[in-house]
XYZ file of C-alpha atoms in Angstrom:
478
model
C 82.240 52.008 138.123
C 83.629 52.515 141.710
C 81.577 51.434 144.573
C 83.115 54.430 146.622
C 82.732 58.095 146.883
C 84.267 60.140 143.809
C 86.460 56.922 143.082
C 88.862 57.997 145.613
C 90.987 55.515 147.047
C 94.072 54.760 148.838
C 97.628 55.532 147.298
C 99.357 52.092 145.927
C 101.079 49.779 148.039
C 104.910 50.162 148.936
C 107.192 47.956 146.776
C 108.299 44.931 148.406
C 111.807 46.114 147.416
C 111.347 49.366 149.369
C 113.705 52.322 148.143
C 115.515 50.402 145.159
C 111.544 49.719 144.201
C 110.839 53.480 144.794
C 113.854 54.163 142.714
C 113.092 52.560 140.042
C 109.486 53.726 139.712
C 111.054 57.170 140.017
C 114.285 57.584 138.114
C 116.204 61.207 138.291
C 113.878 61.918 141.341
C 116.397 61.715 144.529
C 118.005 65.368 144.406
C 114.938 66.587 146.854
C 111.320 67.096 147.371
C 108.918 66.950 144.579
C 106.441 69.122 144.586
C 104.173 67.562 141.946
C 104.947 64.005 142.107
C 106.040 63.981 138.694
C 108.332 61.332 138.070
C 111.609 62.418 135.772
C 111.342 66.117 137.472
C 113.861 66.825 140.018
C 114.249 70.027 141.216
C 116.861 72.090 139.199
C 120.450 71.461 140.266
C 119.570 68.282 141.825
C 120.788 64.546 141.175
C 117.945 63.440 138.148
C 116.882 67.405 137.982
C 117.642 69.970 134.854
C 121.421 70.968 134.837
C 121.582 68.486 137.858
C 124.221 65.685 137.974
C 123.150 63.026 135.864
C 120.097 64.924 134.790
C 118.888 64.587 131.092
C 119.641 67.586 128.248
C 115.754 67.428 127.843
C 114.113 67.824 131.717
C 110.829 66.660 129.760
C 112.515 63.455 128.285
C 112.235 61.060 131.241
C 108.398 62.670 131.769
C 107.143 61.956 128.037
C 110.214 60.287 126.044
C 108.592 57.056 125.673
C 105.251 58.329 124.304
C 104.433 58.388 120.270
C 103.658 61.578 119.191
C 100.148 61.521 119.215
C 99.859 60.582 122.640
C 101.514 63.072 123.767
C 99.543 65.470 121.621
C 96.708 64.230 123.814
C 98.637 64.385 127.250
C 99.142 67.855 126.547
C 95.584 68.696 125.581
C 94.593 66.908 128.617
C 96.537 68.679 131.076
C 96.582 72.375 129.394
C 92.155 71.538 130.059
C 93.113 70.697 133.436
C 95.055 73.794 134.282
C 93.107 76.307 132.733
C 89.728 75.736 133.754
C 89.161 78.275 136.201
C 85.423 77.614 136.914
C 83.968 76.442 140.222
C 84.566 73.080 142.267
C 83.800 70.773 139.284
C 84.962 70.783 135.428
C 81.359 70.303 134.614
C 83.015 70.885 131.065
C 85.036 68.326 130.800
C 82.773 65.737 133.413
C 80.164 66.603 129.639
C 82.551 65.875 127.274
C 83.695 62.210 129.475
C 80.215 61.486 129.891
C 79.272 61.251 126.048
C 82.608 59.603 125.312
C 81.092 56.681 127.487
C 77.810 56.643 126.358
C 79.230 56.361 122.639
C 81.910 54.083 123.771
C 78.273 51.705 124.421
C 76.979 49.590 127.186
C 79.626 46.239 128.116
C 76.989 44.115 126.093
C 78.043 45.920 123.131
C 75.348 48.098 122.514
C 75.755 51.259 121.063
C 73.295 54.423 121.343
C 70.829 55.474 118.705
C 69.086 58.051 118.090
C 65.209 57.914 119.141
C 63.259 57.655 115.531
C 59.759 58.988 115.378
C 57.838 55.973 116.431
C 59.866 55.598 119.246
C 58.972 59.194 120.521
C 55.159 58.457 119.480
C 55.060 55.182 121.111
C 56.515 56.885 124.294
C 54.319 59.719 123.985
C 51.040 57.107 123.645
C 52.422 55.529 126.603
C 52.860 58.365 129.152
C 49.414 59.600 127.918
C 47.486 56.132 128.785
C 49.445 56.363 131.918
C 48.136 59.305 132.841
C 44.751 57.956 132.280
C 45.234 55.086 134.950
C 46.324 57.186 137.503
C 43.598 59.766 137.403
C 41.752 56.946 138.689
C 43.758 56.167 141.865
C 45.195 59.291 142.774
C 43.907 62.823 143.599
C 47.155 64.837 142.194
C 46.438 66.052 138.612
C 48.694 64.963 136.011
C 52.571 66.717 136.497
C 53.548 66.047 133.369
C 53.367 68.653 130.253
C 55.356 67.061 127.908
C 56.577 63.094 127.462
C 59.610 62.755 125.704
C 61.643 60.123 124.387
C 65.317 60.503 125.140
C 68.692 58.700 123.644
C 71.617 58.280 126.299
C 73.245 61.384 124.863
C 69.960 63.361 125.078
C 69.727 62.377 129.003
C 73.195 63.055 129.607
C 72.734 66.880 128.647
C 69.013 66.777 130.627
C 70.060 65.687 133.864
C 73.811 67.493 134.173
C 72.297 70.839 135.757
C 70.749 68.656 138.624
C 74.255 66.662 139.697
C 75.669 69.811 139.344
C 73.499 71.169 141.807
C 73.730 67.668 143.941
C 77.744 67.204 143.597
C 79.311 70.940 143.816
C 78.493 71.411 147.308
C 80.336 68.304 148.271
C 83.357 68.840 145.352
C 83.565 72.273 146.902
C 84.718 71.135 150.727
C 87.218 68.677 148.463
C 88.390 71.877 146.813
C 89.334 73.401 149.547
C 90.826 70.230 151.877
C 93.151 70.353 148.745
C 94.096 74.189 149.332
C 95.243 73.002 152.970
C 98.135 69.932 151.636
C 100.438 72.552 151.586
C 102.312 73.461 155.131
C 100.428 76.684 156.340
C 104.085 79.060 156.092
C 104.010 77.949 152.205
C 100.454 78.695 151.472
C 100.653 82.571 151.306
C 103.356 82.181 149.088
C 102.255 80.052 147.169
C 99.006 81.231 144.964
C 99.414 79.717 141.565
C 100.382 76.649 143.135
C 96.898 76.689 144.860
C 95.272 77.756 142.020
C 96.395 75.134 139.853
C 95.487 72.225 143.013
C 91.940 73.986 142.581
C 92.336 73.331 138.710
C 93.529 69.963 138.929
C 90.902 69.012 141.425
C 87.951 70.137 139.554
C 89.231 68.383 136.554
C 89.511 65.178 138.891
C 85.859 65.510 140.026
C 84.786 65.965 136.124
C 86.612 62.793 135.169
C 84.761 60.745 138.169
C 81.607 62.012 137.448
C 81.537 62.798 133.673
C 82.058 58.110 134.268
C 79.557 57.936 136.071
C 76.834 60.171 134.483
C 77.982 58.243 131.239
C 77.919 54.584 132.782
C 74.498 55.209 134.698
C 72.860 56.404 130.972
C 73.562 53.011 129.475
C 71.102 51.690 132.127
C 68.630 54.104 133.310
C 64.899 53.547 131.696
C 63.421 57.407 132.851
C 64.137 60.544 134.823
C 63.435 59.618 138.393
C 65.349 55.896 138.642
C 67.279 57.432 141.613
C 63.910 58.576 143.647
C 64.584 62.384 142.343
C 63.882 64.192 139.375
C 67.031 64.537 137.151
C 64.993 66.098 134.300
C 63.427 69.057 133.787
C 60.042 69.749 135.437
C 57.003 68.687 133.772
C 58.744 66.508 131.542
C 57.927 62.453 131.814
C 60.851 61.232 130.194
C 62.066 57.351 128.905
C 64.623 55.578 126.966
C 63.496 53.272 124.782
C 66.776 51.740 124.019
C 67.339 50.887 127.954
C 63.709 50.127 128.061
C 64.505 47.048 125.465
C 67.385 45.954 127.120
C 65.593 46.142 130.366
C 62.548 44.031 129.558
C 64.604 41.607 127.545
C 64.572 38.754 129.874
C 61.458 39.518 131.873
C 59.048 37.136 129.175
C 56.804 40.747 129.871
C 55.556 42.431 126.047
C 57.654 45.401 125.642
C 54.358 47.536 124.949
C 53.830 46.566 128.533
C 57.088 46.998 129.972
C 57.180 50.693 128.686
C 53.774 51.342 129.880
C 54.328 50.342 133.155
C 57.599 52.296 133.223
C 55.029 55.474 131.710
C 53.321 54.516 134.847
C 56.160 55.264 137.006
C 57.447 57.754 135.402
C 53.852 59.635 135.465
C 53.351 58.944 139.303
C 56.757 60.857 139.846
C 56.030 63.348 138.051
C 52.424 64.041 139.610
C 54.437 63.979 142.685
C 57.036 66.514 142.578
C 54.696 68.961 140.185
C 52.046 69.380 143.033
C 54.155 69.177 145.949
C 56.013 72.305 145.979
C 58.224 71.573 149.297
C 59.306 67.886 148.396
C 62.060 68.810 145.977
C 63.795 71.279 148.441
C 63.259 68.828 150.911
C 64.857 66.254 149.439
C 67.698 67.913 148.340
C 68.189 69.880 151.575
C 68.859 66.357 153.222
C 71.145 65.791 150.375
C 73.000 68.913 151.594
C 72.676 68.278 155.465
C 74.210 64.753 154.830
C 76.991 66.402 152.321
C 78.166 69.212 154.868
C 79.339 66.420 157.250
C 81.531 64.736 155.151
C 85.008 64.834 156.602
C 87.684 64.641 153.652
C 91.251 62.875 155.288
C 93.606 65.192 154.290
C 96.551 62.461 154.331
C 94.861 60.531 151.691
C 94.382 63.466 149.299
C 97.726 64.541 149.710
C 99.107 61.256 148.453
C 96.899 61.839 145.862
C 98.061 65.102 144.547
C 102.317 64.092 144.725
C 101.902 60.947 143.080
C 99.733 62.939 139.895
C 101.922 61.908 136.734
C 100.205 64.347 133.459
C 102.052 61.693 131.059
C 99.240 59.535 131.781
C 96.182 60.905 132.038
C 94.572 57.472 133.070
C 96.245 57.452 136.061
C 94.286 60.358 137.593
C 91.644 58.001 137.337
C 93.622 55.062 138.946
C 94.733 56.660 141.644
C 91.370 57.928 143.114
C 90.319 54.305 144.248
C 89.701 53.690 147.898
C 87.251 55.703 150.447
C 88.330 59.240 150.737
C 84.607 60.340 152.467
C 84.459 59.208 156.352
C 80.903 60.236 157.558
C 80.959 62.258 160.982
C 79.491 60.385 163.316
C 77.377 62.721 164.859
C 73.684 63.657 165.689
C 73.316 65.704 163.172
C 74.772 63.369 160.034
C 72.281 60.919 161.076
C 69.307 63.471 161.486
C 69.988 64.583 157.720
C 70.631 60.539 156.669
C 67.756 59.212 158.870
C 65.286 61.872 157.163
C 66.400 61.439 153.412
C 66.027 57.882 153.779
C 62.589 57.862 155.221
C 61.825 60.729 152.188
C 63.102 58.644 149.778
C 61.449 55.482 151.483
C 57.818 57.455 151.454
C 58.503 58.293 147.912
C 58.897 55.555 146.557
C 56.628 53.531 148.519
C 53.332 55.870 147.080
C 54.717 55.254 143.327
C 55.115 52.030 144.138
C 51.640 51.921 145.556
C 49.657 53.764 142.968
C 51.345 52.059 140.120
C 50.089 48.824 141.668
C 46.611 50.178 142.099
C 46.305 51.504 138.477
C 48.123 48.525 136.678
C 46.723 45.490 138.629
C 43.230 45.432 137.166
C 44.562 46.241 133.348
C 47.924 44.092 132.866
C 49.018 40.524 133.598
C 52.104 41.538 134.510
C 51.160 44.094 137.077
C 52.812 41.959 139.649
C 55.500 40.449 137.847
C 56.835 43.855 137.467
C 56.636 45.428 140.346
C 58.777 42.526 141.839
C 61.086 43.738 139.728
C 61.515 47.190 140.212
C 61.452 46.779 144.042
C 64.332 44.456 143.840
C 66.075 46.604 141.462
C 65.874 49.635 143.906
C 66.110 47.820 146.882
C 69.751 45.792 146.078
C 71.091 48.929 145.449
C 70.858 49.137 140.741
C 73.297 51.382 139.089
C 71.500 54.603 140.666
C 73.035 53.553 143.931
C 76.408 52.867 143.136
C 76.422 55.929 141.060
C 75.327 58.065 144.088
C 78.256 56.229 146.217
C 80.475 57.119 143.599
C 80.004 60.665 143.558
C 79.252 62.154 146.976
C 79.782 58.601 148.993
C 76.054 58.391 149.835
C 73.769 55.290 148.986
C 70.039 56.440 147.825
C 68.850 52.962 148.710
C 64.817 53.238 150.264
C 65.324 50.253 152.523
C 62.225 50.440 153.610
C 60.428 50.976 150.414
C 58.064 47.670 151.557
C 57.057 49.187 154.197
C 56.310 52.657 152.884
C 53.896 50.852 150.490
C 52.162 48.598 152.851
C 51.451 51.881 154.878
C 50.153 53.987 151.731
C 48.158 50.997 150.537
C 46.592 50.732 154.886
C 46.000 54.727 154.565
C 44.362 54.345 151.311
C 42.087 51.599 152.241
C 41.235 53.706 156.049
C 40.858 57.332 154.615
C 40.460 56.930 150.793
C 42.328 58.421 148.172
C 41.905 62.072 149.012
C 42.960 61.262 152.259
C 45.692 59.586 151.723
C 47.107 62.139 149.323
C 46.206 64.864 151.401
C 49.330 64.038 153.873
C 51.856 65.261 151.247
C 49.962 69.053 151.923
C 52.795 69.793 154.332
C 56.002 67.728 155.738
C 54.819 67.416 159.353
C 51.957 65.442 158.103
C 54.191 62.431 156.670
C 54.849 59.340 158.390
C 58.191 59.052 160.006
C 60.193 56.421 160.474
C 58.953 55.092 163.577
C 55.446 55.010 161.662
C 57.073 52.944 159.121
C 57.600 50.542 162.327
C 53.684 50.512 163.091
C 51.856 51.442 160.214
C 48.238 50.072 161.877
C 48.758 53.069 164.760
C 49.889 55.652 162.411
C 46.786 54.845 160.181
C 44.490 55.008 162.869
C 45.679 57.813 164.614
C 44.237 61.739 164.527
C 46.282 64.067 161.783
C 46.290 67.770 162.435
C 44.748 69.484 159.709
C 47.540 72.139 158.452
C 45.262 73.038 155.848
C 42.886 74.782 159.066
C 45.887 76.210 160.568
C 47.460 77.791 157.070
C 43.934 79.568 156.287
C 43.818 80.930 160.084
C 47.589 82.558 159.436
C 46.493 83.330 155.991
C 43.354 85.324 157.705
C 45.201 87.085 159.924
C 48.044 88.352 157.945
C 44.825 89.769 155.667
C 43.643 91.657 158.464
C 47.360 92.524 159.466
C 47.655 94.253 155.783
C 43.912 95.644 155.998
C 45.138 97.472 159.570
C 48.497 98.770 158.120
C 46.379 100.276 154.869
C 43.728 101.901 157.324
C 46.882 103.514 159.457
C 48.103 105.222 156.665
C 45.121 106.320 154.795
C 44.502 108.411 158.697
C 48.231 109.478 158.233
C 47.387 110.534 155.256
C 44.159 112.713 156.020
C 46.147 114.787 158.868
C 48.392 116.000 156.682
């Protein structure tokens, strides 16, 4: 998988050879521009073109004549899909149909995904429900989740799509339309299909990248919320017990305990974003704020879209490798970065913090494994490197340490209740210069918002109570 955004890289090198190189890579090409890049397809009446001077009978020969049958089939297939789809930025599609190719191509230790059997799910189900049990102990948020499922690689491939649709189109869209503006601005009002097909071929491009990705990140994802947000549906705690073997393999930990302290996890998450109705929005509204300053280089994309060959679908994938995403540099990129990283940070530093709490007395391995998942989300696992891949943007909590040291201070200073009590509204959270000196953020006085929301709350009532009394009078005169 690509460490960089969507995959999309710099066009190949020049041959040392120069134009005999170029020549040879692109036979029957010289009698003019190319539109398309497609090697073997001059433009009619040109040298290498159809009815052109030297030109093949066949003006598809030099494009597919050295392909079996079959393979071409499948070239075909490939790019009718690719210029049909007339949906928005992304093939979402064709990035479902790539993503469970991958997932039952198996993991690069060879194994292969299974469907979750019935003690699997009940095992999972025992787990999340024990879970659940520990942390009513620790934390003052009731239990978020309704359900606890067991999903296969498949299964969370089909759960999670609707939220990296919702993450990746607004990012795929400013793509979309940097690839509307390759063409010169006299040709662009005359040339609609043209466009239209660039918008097809585009979205297909983004499906590919991501429909990898999605697949590559399900061989070795354990739950729902590896990446800090929820990718499942609410009220669901969700694992997979197949990536929950292969994650505990090595760690000498039981694998009763490994999944229960995963449940754990899992659970805390989902208490999280079930009782804090602004976190969610928040989150991904930083997701957004970061996405809208992406600046898309033009030049790179344009390279892109001549060198496109559809004889070899593969190479659509090839030739997206390199940085394509340069992040403006401005106040307000680092405002929307700065803030999702603290989020993220804060986050992860109470599950981190409440898991500890509610394992440490019950299992041996309480600290064992939360070693483990801090270094796993702190050098940047597979959840990172699949972000970076799709919109160029690393959901690393860097300073997940410190988040938890400061929950853990604010738990032992105001108790449980009053610890929780600072997710009631955003202003309330520690920022990032608290992170920096947890001892004065502890210690210092919080507004209560809680005060201020029943004062606004009061006076709308009498607001509404005033309006009713106007019109009843109104009503009496006439």
């Amino acid at each position: 998988m690509s460490d960089t955004p969507f995959g999309f890289g710099l066009p190949p090198e020049e041959p040392d050879n120069g134009d005999e190189g170029k020549k040879k890579g692109n036979q029957g090409g010289q009698g003019g521009p190319n539109p398309f890049g497609f090697p073997g397809m001059g433009l009619p009446g040109g040298p290498g073109g159809p009815g052109g001077p030297g030109g093949p009978d066949n003006p598809f020969a030099a494009m597919f004549g050295s392909m079996n049958p079959n393979d071409l089939g499948a070239a075909f297939q490939q790019l009718g899909q690719m210029l049909s789809y007339e949906g928005g930025p992304v093939n979402w599609d064709m990035a479902k149909d790539i993503a469970r190719q991958t997932v039952a191509q198996g993991t690069a230790d060879g194994t292969k995904d299974t469907s979750v059997g019935i003690a699997e799910r009940s095992a999972v189900e025992e787990a999340v429900r024990l879970a659940d049990h520990w942390l009513d102990g620790v934390t003052s948020l009731p239990s978020g989740a309704t359900t606890a499922v067991a999903w296969s690689r498949a299964e969370w491939v089909e759960a999670t799509l609707p939220v990296w649709k919702e993450l990746v189109d607004p990012v795929a869209e400013r793509v979309g339309a940097a690839m509307g503006n390759v063409l010169p601005e006299e040709m662009q009002a005359m040339a609609g299909p043209l466009l239209g097909m660039m918008r097809s071929m585009g979205g297909a491009m983004f499906g590919q990248q991501i429909g990898q990705a999605v697949g590559v990140l399900a061989g070795e994802v354990v739950g729902s919320t590896d990446i800090g947000l929820p990718l499942g549906p609410a009220g669901k705690a969700a694992l997979l017990p197949l990536n929950i073997e292969g994650f505990g393999k090595d760690l000498g930990v039981p694998p009763d305990e490994v999944r229960l302290y995963l449940a754990l996890r899992e659970a805390a998450h989902a208490r999280l974003f079930a009782h804090v109705p602004w976190l969610r929005s928040h989150l991904f509204g930083a997701v957004e704020g970061y996405a809208r300053g992406i600046k898309v280089d033009t030049s790179k994309l344009e390279d892109v879209v001549g060198q496109l060959d559809p004889s070899n679908p593969e190479q659509l994938q090839e030739a997206l490798q390199g940085g394509m995403f340069q992040p403006q540099d401005t106040p307000e990129q680092k405002a929307a970065l700065a803030r999702l990283e603290t989020a993220l940070a804060l986050v992860e530093g109470w599950v981190d913090a409440v898991v500890h709490e509610a394992a440490k007395p019950r299992m041996g391995s309480a600290d064992a494994m939360r070693e483990t998942m801090r270094r796993r989300r702190a050098s940047g696992g597979p959840a990172e490197q699949t972000f970076a891949t799709l919109i160029g943007l690393e959901l690393r909590p860097r300073r997940l340490r410190d988040a938890s040291r400061l929950w853990a201070s604010l738990t032992d200073a105001r108790g449980v209740d009053g610890r929780d009590g600072l997710w009631e509204h955003p202003d309330m959270l520690p920022t990032a210069s608290d992170l920096d000196d947890p001892d004065g953020f502890v210690h210092r006085e919080q507004l209560d918002f809680s005060e201020i929301d029943k004062m606004l709350g009061e006076a709308a009532e009498q607001q509404g109570k005033g309006t009713t009394e106007r019109d009843d009078e109104g009503d009496e005169k006439k």
